[in-house]
Amino acid sequence: DTEVTQTPKHLVMGMTNKKSLKCEQHMGHRAMYWYKQKAKKPPELMFVYSYEKLSINESVPSRFSPECPNSSLLNLHLHALQPEDSALYLCASSQGWITSGKANTGELFFGEGSRLTVL
Amino acid sequence: SQQGEEDPQALSIQEGENATMNCSYKTSINNLQWYRQNSGRGLVHLILIRSNEREKHSGRLRVTLDTSKKSSSLLITASRAADTASYFCATAAVGGFKTIFGAGTRLFVKA
């Protein structure tokens, strides 16, 4: 069982639709992540929120818009997606710590993913 | 962006044999982690090794880290059919939350 919950598990949308993926964790973790994974490929980092602020954006197209309403929730808003955006979208969280003024992270806890199909 | 390569890309062994997977990375790291993923599911954390550690054990898992060669290996001893999955290494950057995954090894354990 995972302590990171993602909804929906499956989503089919057209290229003109607007939809959102949701992620929730109650482990008190201060970092939350969105990864995109295509079949037989590794997860690719999209966004990282640390302490509820967007700290990493891996040059993701603006049709993907992340949001962190509070420390337990992470959303990914989707608009005007392309068929090549079809993939498994994984949310993760991690505990962070500060050493010598620098933030670091340990293991990631993943949700089961949201499988997105764009028609 | 991918951190580096894993080899082999795929590995097929019999139950009871050992499986070794290797991972190389490119940048300085705070720690390196190994994850397992069953088909189409989320990833499960297996083990973390810090940059100042050289070897770590957890049950049937043994991980080594060579920071001078920027490489790590994962050994699964006495493999079982249930170990069939994809295995990924991931590196956590120094000073930040950036965690990048390697290409992965698909392990098949035949009963």
PDB file of C-alpha atoms in Angstrom:
ATOM      1  CA  ASP A   1       0.000   0.000   0.000  1.00  0.00           C
ATOM      2  CA  THR A   2       1.262   3.473  -0.859  1.00  0.00           C
ATOM      3  CA  GLU A   3       0.909   6.479   1.406  1.00  0.00           C
ATOM      4  CA  VAL A   4       0.776   8.785  -1.605  1.00  0.00           C
ATOM      5  CA  THR A   5      -2.638   8.821  -3.241  1.00  0.00           C
ATOM      6  CA  GLN A   6      -3.151   9.835  -6.850  1.00  0.00           C
ATOM      7  CA  THR A   7      -6.463  10.444  -8.610  1.00  0.00           C
ATOM      8  CA  PRO A   8      -7.738   9.604 -11.109  1.00  0.00           C
ATOM      9  CA  LYS A   9      -6.052   6.269 -11.888  1.00  0.00           C
ATOM     10  CA  HIS A  10      -7.001   6.603 -15.550  1.00  0.00           C
ATOM     11  CA  LEU A  11      -7.876   9.687 -17.597  1.00  0.00           C
ATOM     12  CA  VAL A  12      -8.805  10.014 -21.253  1.00  0.00           C
ATOM     13  CA  MET A  13      -9.020  13.514 -22.642  1.00  0.00           C
ATOM     14  CA  GLY A  14      -9.242  15.336 -25.929  1.00  0.00           C
ATOM     15  CA  MET A  15      -6.724  17.909 -27.038  1.00  0.00           C
ATOM     16  CA  THR A  16      -9.090  20.780 -26.222  1.00  0.00           C
ATOM     17  CA  ASN A  17     -10.036  19.564 -22.736  1.00  0.00           C
ATOM     18  CA  LYS A  18      -8.899  20.936 -19.390  1.00  0.00           C
ATOM     19  CA  LYS A  19      -8.369  18.380 -16.656  1.00  0.00           C
ATOM     20  CA  SER A  20      -6.390  17.990 -13.449  1.00  0.00           C
ATOM     21  CA  LEU A  21      -4.401  15.249 -11.774  1.00  0.00           C
ATOM     22  CA  LYS A  22      -4.374  15.224  -7.990  1.00  0.00           C
ATOM     23  CA  CYS A  23      -1.900  13.911  -5.428  1.00  0.00           C
ATOM     24  CA  GLU A  24      -2.124  13.768  -1.642  1.00  0.00           C
ATOM     25  CA  GLN A  25       0.274  12.697   1.091  1.00  0.00           C
ATOM     26  CA  HIS A  26      -0.081  12.802   4.864  1.00  0.00           C
ATOM     27  CA  MET A  27       3.450  11.888   5.892  1.00  0.00           C
ATOM     28  CA  GLY A  28       4.457  15.485   6.633  1.00  0.00           C
ATOM     29  CA  HIS A  29       6.885  15.491   3.723  1.00  0.00           C
ATOM     30  CA  ARG A  30       8.001  18.922   2.573  1.00  0.00           C
ATOM     31  CA  ALA A  31       8.935  18.065  -1.012  1.00  0.00           C
ATOM     32  CA  MET A  32       6.530  16.843  -3.700  1.00  0.00           C
ATOM     33  CA  TYR A  33       7.306  15.830  -7.247  1.00  0.00           C
ATOM     34  CA  TRP A  34       5.691  15.208 -10.625  1.00  0.00           C
ATOM     35  CA  TYR A  35       7.320  12.702 -12.965  1.00  0.00           C
ATOM     36  CA  LYS A  36       6.244  11.617 -16.440  1.00  0.00           C
ATOM     37  CA  GLN A  37       6.929   8.043 -17.559  1.00  0.00           C
ATOM     38  CA  LYS A  38       6.538   6.626 -21.057  1.00  0.00           C
ATOM     39  CA  ALA A  39       6.404   2.883 -21.630  1.00  0.00           C
ATOM     40  CA  LYS A  40       9.710   1.066 -21.015  1.00  0.00           C
ATOM     41  CA  LYS A  41      11.419   4.347 -20.075  1.00  0.00           C
ATOM     42  CA  PRO A  42      12.529   5.764 -16.730  1.00  0.00           C
ATOM     43  CA  PRO A  43      10.509   8.437 -14.927  1.00  0.00           C
ATOM     44  CA  GLU A  44      11.391  11.941 -16.157  1.00  0.00           C
ATOM     45  CA  LEU A  45      11.340  14.745 -13.631  1.00  0.00           C
ATOM     46  CA  MET A  46       8.872  17.526 -14.425  1.00  0.00           C
ATOM     47  CA  PHE A  47       8.395  19.663 -11.314  1.00  0.00           C
ATOM     48  CA  VAL A  48       9.478  19.789  -7.682  1.00  0.00           C
ATOM     49  CA  TYR A  49       7.775  21.742  -4.912  1.00  0.00           C
ATOM     50  CA  SER A  50       9.778  22.186  -1.753  1.00  0.00           C
ATOM     51  CA  TYR A  51       8.195  23.847   1.262  1.00  0.00           C
ATOM     52  CA  GLU A  52       5.182  24.642  -0.954  1.00  0.00           C
ATOM     53  CA  LYS A  53       7.209  26.671  -3.434  1.00  0.00           C
ATOM     54  CA  LEU A  54       8.056  25.603  -6.985  1.00  0.00           C
ATOM     55  CA  SER A  55      11.770  24.896  -6.821  1.00  0.00           C
ATOM     56  CA  ILE A  56      12.367  22.925 -10.022  1.00  0.00           C
ATOM     57  CA  ASN A  57      10.719  23.158 -13.450  1.00  0.00           C
ATOM     58  CA  GLU A  58      12.501  20.941 -15.947  1.00  0.00           C
ATOM     59  CA  SER A  59      11.566  23.097 -18.941  1.00  0.00           C
ATOM     60  CA  VAL A  60       8.100  21.597 -19.059  1.00  0.00           C
ATOM     61  CA  PRO A  61       5.687  23.051 -21.667  1.00  0.00           C
ATOM     62  CA  SER A  62       3.176  25.525 -20.265  1.00  0.00           C
ATOM     63  CA  ARG A  63       0.278  23.222 -21.145  1.00  0.00           C
ATOM     64  CA  PHE A  64       1.257  21.496 -17.875  1.00  0.00           C
ATOM     65  CA  SER A  65       0.647  23.737 -14.866  1.00  0.00           C
ATOM     66  CA  PRO A  66       1.506  22.551 -11.346  1.00  0.00           C
ATOM     67  CA  GLU A  67      -0.094  23.816  -8.175  1.00  0.00           C
ATOM     68  CA  CYS A  68       0.601  23.145  -4.506  1.00  0.00           C
ATOM     69  CA  PRO A  69      -2.401  24.392  -2.480  1.00  0.00           C
ATOM     70  CA  ASN A  70      -0.873  23.202   0.810  1.00  0.00           C
ATOM     71  CA  SER A  71       1.869  20.937   2.105  1.00  0.00           C
ATOM     72  CA  SER A  72      -0.241  17.786   1.609  1.00  0.00           C
ATOM     73  CA  LEU A  73      -1.654  18.413  -1.852  1.00  0.00           C
ATOM     74  CA  LEU A  74      -0.180  18.657  -5.320  1.00  0.00           C
ATOM     75  CA  ASN A  75      -2.123  19.193  -8.518  1.00  0.00           C
ATOM     76  CA  LEU A  76      -1.149  19.069 -12.168  1.00  0.00           C
ATOM     77  CA  HIS A  77      -3.459  21.064 -14.410  1.00  0.00           C
ATOM     78  CA  LEU A  78      -3.622  19.920 -18.015  1.00  0.00           C
ATOM     79  CA  HIS A  79      -4.727  22.035 -20.963  1.00  0.00           C
ATOM     80  CA  ALA A  80      -4.403  21.684 -24.722  1.00  0.00           C
ATOM     81  CA  LEU A  81      -2.355  18.521 -24.474  1.00  0.00           C
ATOM     82  CA  GLN A  82      -0.957  16.609 -27.426  1.00  0.00           C
ATOM     83  CA  PRO A  83      -1.228  12.847 -28.090  1.00  0.00           C
ATOM     84  CA  GLU A  84       2.501  12.518 -27.309  1.00  0.00           C
ATOM     85  CA  ASP A  85       1.726  13.656 -23.758  1.00  0.00           C
ATOM     86  CA  SER A  86       0.016  10.306 -23.173  1.00  0.00           C
ATOM     87  CA  ALA A  87       1.979   8.640 -20.371  1.00  0.00           C
ATOM     88  CA  LEU A  88       1.926   7.508 -16.760  1.00  0.00           C
ATOM     89  CA  TYR A  89       2.150  10.551 -14.474  1.00  0.00           C
ATOM     90  CA  LEU A  90       3.711   9.775 -11.121  1.00  0.00           C
ATOM     91  CA  CYS A  91       3.561  11.864  -7.984  1.00  0.00           C
ATOM     92  CA  ALA A  92       6.103  11.422  -5.213  1.00  0.00           C
ATOM     93  CA  SER A  93       6.978  13.001  -1.901  1.00  0.00           C
ATOM     94  CA  SER A  94      10.086  13.048   0.246  1.00  0.00           C
ATOM     95  CA  GLN A  95      11.350  14.304   3.540  1.00  0.00           C
ATOM     96  CA  GLY A  96      13.871  17.079   3.145  1.00  0.00           C
ATOM     97  CA  TRP A  97      16.540  18.292   5.515  1.00  0.00           C
ATOM     98  CA  ILE A  98      18.922  21.194   5.676  1.00  0.00           C
ATOM     99  CA  THR A  99      22.667  20.584   6.163  1.00  0.00           C
ATOM    100  CA  SER A 100      25.130  23.486   6.123  1.00  0.00           C
ATOM    101  CA  GLY A 101      22.441  25.695   4.676  1.00  0.00           C
ATOM    102  CA  LYS A 102      21.727  23.335   1.766  1.00  0.00           C
ATOM    103  CA  ALA A 103      18.549  21.345   1.237  1.00  0.00           C
ATOM    104  CA  ASN A 104      18.825  17.627   0.599  1.00  0.00           C
ATOM    105  CA  THR A 105      16.425  14.783   0.110  1.00  0.00           C
ATOM    106  CA  GLY A 106      16.275  11.072   0.699  1.00  0.00           C
ATOM    107  CA  GLU A 107      13.965   8.358  -0.531  1.00  0.00           C
ATOM    108  CA  LEU A 108      10.932   9.195  -2.611  1.00  0.00           C
ATOM    109  CA  PHE A 109       7.520   7.741  -1.853  1.00  0.00           C
ATOM    110  CA  PHE A 110       5.512   7.258  -5.038  1.00  0.00           C
ATOM    111  CA  GLY A 111       1.822   7.029  -5.745  1.00  0.00           C
ATOM    112  CA  GLU A 112       0.474   4.410  -8.138  1.00  0.00           C
ATOM    113  CA  GLY A 113       0.271   6.938 -10.950  1.00  0.00           C
ATOM    114  CA  SER A 114      -2.374   8.397 -13.234  1.00  0.00           C
ATOM    115  CA  ARG A 115      -2.424   6.886 -16.701  1.00  0.00           C
ATOM    116  CA  LEU A 116      -3.258   9.639 -19.157  1.00  0.00           C
ATOM    117  CA  THR A 117      -4.409   9.100 -22.726  1.00  0.00           C
ATOM    118  CA  VAL A 118      -4.753  12.126 -24.993  1.00  0.00           C
ATOM    119  CA  LEU A 119      -6.876  11.566 -28.085  1.00  0.00           C
TER     120      LEU A 119
ATOM    121  CA  SER B   1      16.635  14.406 -18.283  1.00  0.00           C
ATOM    122  CA  GLN B   2      18.353  11.118 -17.504  1.00  0.00           C
ATOM    123  CA  GLN B   3      21.312  10.939 -15.176  1.00  0.00           C
ATOM    124  CA  GLY B   4      23.086   8.050 -16.787  1.00  0.00           C
ATOM    125  CA  GLU B   5      22.988   4.540 -18.050  1.00  0.00           C
ATOM    126  CA  GLU B   6      22.156   1.241 -16.457  1.00  0.00           C
ATOM    127  CA  ASP B   7      23.321  -2.091 -17.674  1.00  0.00           C
ATOM    128  CA  PRO B   8      22.230  -4.536 -18.621  1.00  0.00           C
ATOM    129  CA  GLN B   9      19.027  -3.168 -20.156  1.00  0.00           C
ATOM    130  CA  ALA B  10      17.435  -6.570 -19.607  1.00  0.00           C
ATOM    131  CA  LEU B  11      18.465  -9.619 -17.596  1.00  0.00           C
ATOM    132  CA  SER B  12      16.915 -13.082 -17.591  1.00  0.00           C
ATOM    133  CA  ILE B  13      17.921 -15.587 -14.894  1.00  0.00           C
ATOM    134  CA  GLN B  14      16.661 -18.730 -13.169  1.00  0.00           C
ATOM    135  CA  GLU B  15      15.203 -18.704  -9.674  1.00  0.00           C
ATOM    136  CA  GLY B  16      17.924 -19.056  -7.059  1.00  0.00           C
ATOM    137  CA  GLU B  17      20.568 -17.283  -9.151  1.00  0.00           C
ATOM    138  CA  ASN B  18      22.005 -13.896  -8.288  1.00  0.00           C
ATOM    139  CA  ALA B  19      21.211 -10.785 -10.352  1.00  0.00           C
ATOM    140  CA  THR B  20      23.606  -7.859 -10.693  1.00  0.00           C
ATOM    141  CA  MET B  21      22.655  -4.500 -12.166  1.00  0.00           C
ATOM    142  CA  ASN B  22      24.943  -1.542 -12.712  1.00  0.00           C
ATOM    143  CA  CYS B  23      24.288   2.176 -12.810  1.00  0.00           C
ATOM    144  CA  SER B  24      26.472   5.080 -13.893  1.00  0.00           C
ATOM    145  CA  TYR B  25      25.817   8.742 -13.264  1.00  0.00           C
ATOM    146  CA  LYS B  26      27.308  12.037 -14.324  1.00  0.00           C
ATOM    147  CA  THR B  27      27.099  14.665 -11.577  1.00  0.00           C
ATOM    148  CA  SER B  28      27.989  15.010  -7.904  1.00  0.00           C
ATOM    149  CA  ILE B  29      25.446  13.391  -5.642  1.00  0.00           C
ATOM    150  CA  ASN B  30      24.255  13.503  -2.056  1.00  0.00           C
ATOM    151  CA  ASN B  31      22.958   9.943  -2.211  1.00  0.00           C
ATOM    152  CA  LEU B  32      21.975   7.203  -4.658  1.00  0.00           C
ATOM    153  CA  GLN B  33      18.818   5.159  -4.397  1.00  0.00           C
ATOM    154  CA  TRP B  34      17.475   2.012  -6.012  1.00  0.00           C
ATOM    155  CA  TYR B  35      13.818   1.502  -6.845  1.00  0.00           C
ATOM    156  CA  ARG B  36      11.704  -1.340  -8.138  1.00  0.00           C
ATOM    157  CA  GLN B  37       8.692  -0.995 -10.431  1.00  0.00           C
ATOM    158  CA  ASN B  38       6.222  -3.684 -11.343  1.00  0.00           C
ATOM    159  CA  SER B  39       4.643  -3.202 -14.747  1.00  0.00           C
ATOM    160  CA  GLY B  40       2.528  -0.043 -14.907  1.00  0.00           C
ATOM    161  CA  ARG B  41       2.685   0.561 -11.151  1.00  0.00           C
ATOM    162  CA  GLY B  42       4.334   3.125  -8.917  1.00  0.00           C
ATOM    163  CA  LEU B  43       7.951   2.819  -7.876  1.00  0.00           C
ATOM    164  CA  VAL B  44       8.946   1.295  -4.562  1.00  0.00           C
ATOM    165  CA  HIS B  45      12.072   2.418  -2.757  1.00  0.00           C
ATOM    166  CA  LEU B  46      14.526  -0.413  -2.025  1.00  0.00           C
ATOM    167  CA  ILE B  47      17.677   1.069  -0.552  1.00  0.00           C
ATOM    168  CA  LEU B  48      19.571   4.354  -0.221  1.00  0.00           C
ATOM    169  CA  ILE B  49      23.341   4.741  -0.033  1.00  0.00           C
ATOM    170  CA  ARG B  50      24.943   8.030   0.912  1.00  0.00           C
ATOM    171  CA  SER B  51      27.874   9.482  -0.996  1.00  0.00           C
ATOM    172  CA  ASN B  52      30.233   8.765   1.915  1.00  0.00           C
ATOM    173  CA  GLU B  53      29.235   5.089   2.071  1.00  0.00           C
ATOM    174  CA  ARG B  54      30.731   2.321  -0.063  1.00  0.00           C
ATOM    175  CA  GLU B  55      28.453  -0.640   0.595  1.00  0.00           C
ATOM    176  CA  LYS B  56      25.066  -1.279   2.114  1.00  0.00           C
ATOM    177  CA  HIS B  57      22.951  -4.383   2.733  1.00  0.00           C
ATOM    178  CA  SER B  58      19.231  -4.896   3.179  1.00  0.00           C
ATOM    179  CA  GLY B  59      17.939  -8.461   3.279  1.00  0.00           C
ATOM    180  CA  ARG B  60      18.835 -10.066  -0.077  1.00  0.00           C
ATOM    181  CA  LEU B  61      20.000  -6.733  -1.497  1.00  0.00           C
ATOM    182  CA  ARG B  62      23.572  -5.473  -1.592  1.00  0.00           C
ATOM    183  CA  VAL B  63      24.436  -2.074  -3.013  1.00  0.00           C
ATOM    184  CA  THR B  64      27.883  -0.683  -3.709  1.00  0.00           C
ATOM    185  CA  LEU B  65      28.859   2.876  -4.593  1.00  0.00           C
ATOM    186  CA  ASP B  66      32.080   4.068  -6.202  1.00  0.00           C
ATOM    187  CA  THR B  67      32.008   7.865  -6.328  1.00  0.00           C
ATOM    188  CA  SER B  68      35.384   8.035  -8.084  1.00  0.00           C
ATOM    189  CA  LYS B  69      33.914   6.083 -11.002  1.00  0.00           C
ATOM    190  CA  LYS B  70      30.436   7.563 -10.557  1.00  0.00           C
ATOM    191  CA  SER B  71      28.919   4.107 -10.534  1.00  0.00           C
ATOM    192  CA  SER B  72      26.808   1.831  -8.364  1.00  0.00           C
ATOM    193  CA  SER B  73      25.715  -1.782  -8.466  1.00  0.00           C
ATOM    194  CA  LEU B  74      22.714  -3.623  -7.060  1.00  0.00           C
ATOM    195  CA  LEU B  75      23.033  -7.335  -6.273  1.00  0.00           C
ATOM    196  CA  ILE B  76      19.931  -9.417  -5.577  1.00  0.00           C
ATOM    197  CA  THR B  77      20.887 -12.781  -4.126  1.00  0.00           C
ATOM    198  CA  ALA B  78      18.873 -16.003  -4.379  1.00  0.00           C
ATOM    199  CA  SER B  79      16.382 -14.429  -6.760  1.00  0.00           C
ATOM    200  CA  ARG B  80      12.708 -15.393  -6.811  1.00  0.00           C
ATOM    201  CA  ALA B  81      10.072 -15.223  -9.560  1.00  0.00           C
ATOM    202  CA  ALA B  82       8.463 -12.402  -7.542  1.00  0.00           C
ATOM    203  CA  ASP B  83      11.603 -10.300  -8.103  1.00  0.00           C
ATOM    204  CA  THR B  84      10.604  -9.933 -11.768  1.00  0.00           C
ATOM    205  CA  ALA B  85      10.299  -6.157 -12.276  1.00  0.00           C
ATOM    206  CA  SER B  86      12.158  -3.110 -13.587  1.00  0.00           C
ATOM    207  CA  TYR B  87      14.893  -1.736 -11.365  1.00  0.00           C
ATOM    208  CA  PHE B  88      16.021   1.892 -11.473  1.00  0.00           C
ATOM    209  CA  CYS B  89      18.816   3.778  -9.812  1.00  0.00           C
ATOM    210  CA  ALA B  90      18.181   7.404  -8.913  1.00  0.00           C
ATOM    211  CA  THR B  91      20.601  10.088  -7.838  1.00  0.00           C
ATOM    212  CA  ALA B  92      19.807  12.944  -5.472  1.00  0.00           C
ATOM    213  CA  ALA B  93      21.756  16.096  -6.206  1.00  0.00           C
ATOM    214  CA  VAL B  94      23.892  17.890  -3.671  1.00  0.00           C
ATOM    215  CA  GLY B  95      22.005  20.874  -2.308  1.00  0.00           C
ATOM    216  CA  GLY B  96      18.526  20.437  -3.683  1.00  0.00           C
ATOM    217  CA  PHE B  97      15.637  18.109  -4.312  1.00  0.00           C
ATOM    218  CA  LYS B  98      16.510  17.080  -7.856  1.00  0.00           C
ATOM    219  CA  THR B  99      16.270  13.280  -8.078  1.00  0.00           C
ATOM    220  CA  ILE B 100      17.012  11.835 -11.503  1.00  0.00           C
ATOM    221  CA  PHE B 101      16.483   8.261 -12.647  1.00  0.00           C
ATOM    222  CA  GLY B 102      18.725   6.042 -14.714  1.00  0.00           C
ATOM    223  CA  ALA B 103      17.503   4.095 -17.735  1.00  0.00           C
ATOM    224  CA  GLY B 104      16.601   0.980 -15.738  1.00  0.00           C
ATOM    225  CA  THR B 105      17.147  -2.774 -15.964  1.00  0.00           C
ATOM    226  CA  ARG B 106      14.277  -5.155 -16.693  1.00  0.00           C
ATOM    227  CA  LEU B 107      14.783  -8.329 -14.682  1.00  0.00           C
ATOM    228  CA  PHE B 108      13.033 -11.594 -15.541  1.00  0.00           C
ATOM    229  CA  VAL B 109      13.339 -14.420 -13.030  1.00  0.00           C
ATOM    230  CA  LYS B 110      12.149 -17.752 -14.389  1.00  0.00           C
ATOM    231  CA  ALA B 111      10.612 -20.249 -11.980  1.00  0.00           C
TER     232      ALA B 111
END
